[in-house]
Amino acid sequence: KVGNGLALNICNSSWGTTMQKLGLDAFVAIIEYYLSRQADPSTIVVKVNGTAVPNDPVNGYTYDPNTNSIVFGSGAVPAKGATIEVSYSAQCY
């Protein structure tokens, strides 16, 4: 790797290995999801594939009010293709 990229030799006779490395590097699990409106933290409910996720920094999610986002802990990162649903009441100022 070079910086945040991937350096591969396009002169290799076998593109299979090159494409495999490229494919694996292209998929990065998303752990942070930004909300469209400022959330009232006490009302946040997060579901992954219809199952409620606890408010837990390791095995669930946390809410970051500075970025207005839901951040999944290392033990609760949704799988590729998962459906993530976040419901909440917006804060009114």
Short mmCIF file of C-alpha atoms in Angstrom, two decimals:
data_model
loop_
_atom_site.label_atom_id
_atom_site.label_comp_id
_atom_site.label_asym_id
_atom_site.label_seq_id
_atom_site.Cartn_x
_atom_site.Cartn_y
_atom_site.Cartn_z
CA LYS A 1 0.00 0.00 0.00
CA VAL A 2 1.04 3.54 -0.67
CA GLY A 3 -0.58 6.04 1.68
CA ASN A 4 -4.30 5.27 1.63
CA GLY A 5 -4.16 3.60 -1.76
CA LEU A 6 -3.11 0.30 -3.23
CA ALA A 7 -0.10 -0.15 -5.54
CA LEU A 8 -0.36 -3.14 -7.92
CA ASN A 9 1.73 -4.12 -10.93
CA ILE A 10 -0.45 -4.20 -14.06
CA CYS A 11 2.27 -6.08 -15.95
CA ASN A 12 1.63 -9.36 -14.07
CA SER A 13 0.55 -12.20 -16.33
CA SER A 14 -2.05 -13.32 -13.77
CA TRP A 15 -4.78 -10.74 -13.24
CA GLY A 16 -6.62 -13.05 -10.81
CA THR A 17 -4.39 -12.18 -7.85
CA THR A 18 -4.36 -8.50 -8.76
CA MET A 19 -8.15 -8.36 -9.01
CA GLN A 20 -8.56 -10.27 -5.74
CA LYS A 21 -6.34 -7.77 -3.90
CA LEU A 22 -8.19 -4.88 -5.51
CA GLY A 23 -11.58 -6.32 -4.57
CA LEU A 24 -10.59 -6.96 -0.96
CA ASP A 25 -9.13 -3.47 -0.65
CA ALA A 26 -12.24 -1.86 -2.16
CA PHE A 27 -14.60 -3.23 0.51
CA VAL A 28 -14.16 -1.43 3.78
CA ALA A 29 -16.78 -1.93 6.46
CA ILE A 30 -18.64 1.27 7.24
CA ILE A 31 -18.84 1.86 10.97
CA GLU A 32 -20.20 5.42 11.04
CA TYR A 33 -23.54 6.62 9.67
CA TYR A 34 -24.47 10.31 9.62
CA LEU A 35 -28.00 11.35 10.53
CA SER A 36 -29.92 13.94 8.53
CA ARG A 37 -31.20 15.90 11.55
CA GLN A 38 -29.76 16.56 15.01
CA ALA A 39 -30.99 13.66 17.14
CA ASP A 40 -32.39 13.62 20.65
CA PRO A 41 -30.04 10.91 22.01
CA SER A 42 -32.65 9.50 24.39
CA THR A 43 -34.91 8.56 21.46
CA ILE A 44 -32.41 6.76 19.21
CA VAL A 45 -33.26 3.19 18.22
CA VAL A 46 -30.86 1.32 15.93
CA LYS A 47 -31.74 -1.91 14.11
CA VAL A 48 -29.62 -4.08 11.83
CA ASN A 49 -31.62 -6.46 9.66
CA GLY A 50 -34.63 -5.81 11.91
CA THR A 51 -32.83 -6.68 15.16
CA ALA A 52 -32.34 -3.99 17.79
CA VAL A 53 -28.73 -3.09 18.54
CA PRO A 54 -27.81 -2.00 22.09
CA ASN A 55 -26.30 1.36 22.96
CA ASP A 56 -22.88 -0.13 23.78
CA PRO A 57 -19.45 1.12 22.65
CA VAL A 58 -18.13 -2.38 21.84
CA ASN A 59 -21.07 -4.68 21.06
CA GLY A 60 -23.50 -2.08 19.80
CA TYR A 61 -23.50 1.55 18.80
CA THR A 62 -22.79 4.96 20.26
CA TYR A 63 -24.15 8.33 19.22
CA ASP A 64 -21.61 11.07 18.53
CA PRO A 65 -23.37 14.44 18.95
CA ASN A 66 -20.37 16.31 17.52
CA THR A 67 -20.76 14.64 14.13
CA ASN A 68 -24.45 13.72 14.56
CA SER A 69 -23.66 10.13 13.69
CA ILE A 70 -24.15 6.55 14.84
CA VAL A 71 -20.86 4.71 15.32
CA PHE A 72 -20.81 0.91 15.54
CA GLY A 73 -18.44 -0.77 18.00
CA SER A 74 -15.94 -3.40 16.88
CA GLY A 75 -18.24 -6.23 17.98
CA ALA A 76 -21.28 -4.93 16.11
CA VAL A 77 -20.12 -3.74 12.68
CA PRO A 78 -22.93 -4.57 10.23
CA ALA A 79 -22.13 -7.15 7.57
CA LYS A 80 -21.93 -6.19 3.90
CA GLY A 81 -25.44 -5.80 2.53
CA ALA A 82 -27.09 -5.40 5.95
CA THR A 83 -30.10 -3.14 6.32
CA ILE A 84 -29.50 -0.44 8.92
CA GLU A 85 -32.44 1.47 10.35
CA VAL A 86 -32.06 4.41 12.75
CA SER A 87 -35.15 6.04 14.18
CA TYR A 88 -35.10 9.06 16.47
CA SER A 89 -36.80 12.32 17.31
CA ALA A 90 -35.06 15.41 16.06
CA GLN A 91 -34.04 18.04 18.56
CA CYS A 92 -35.85 21.34 18.25
CA TYR A 93 -34.06 24.52 19.20
#
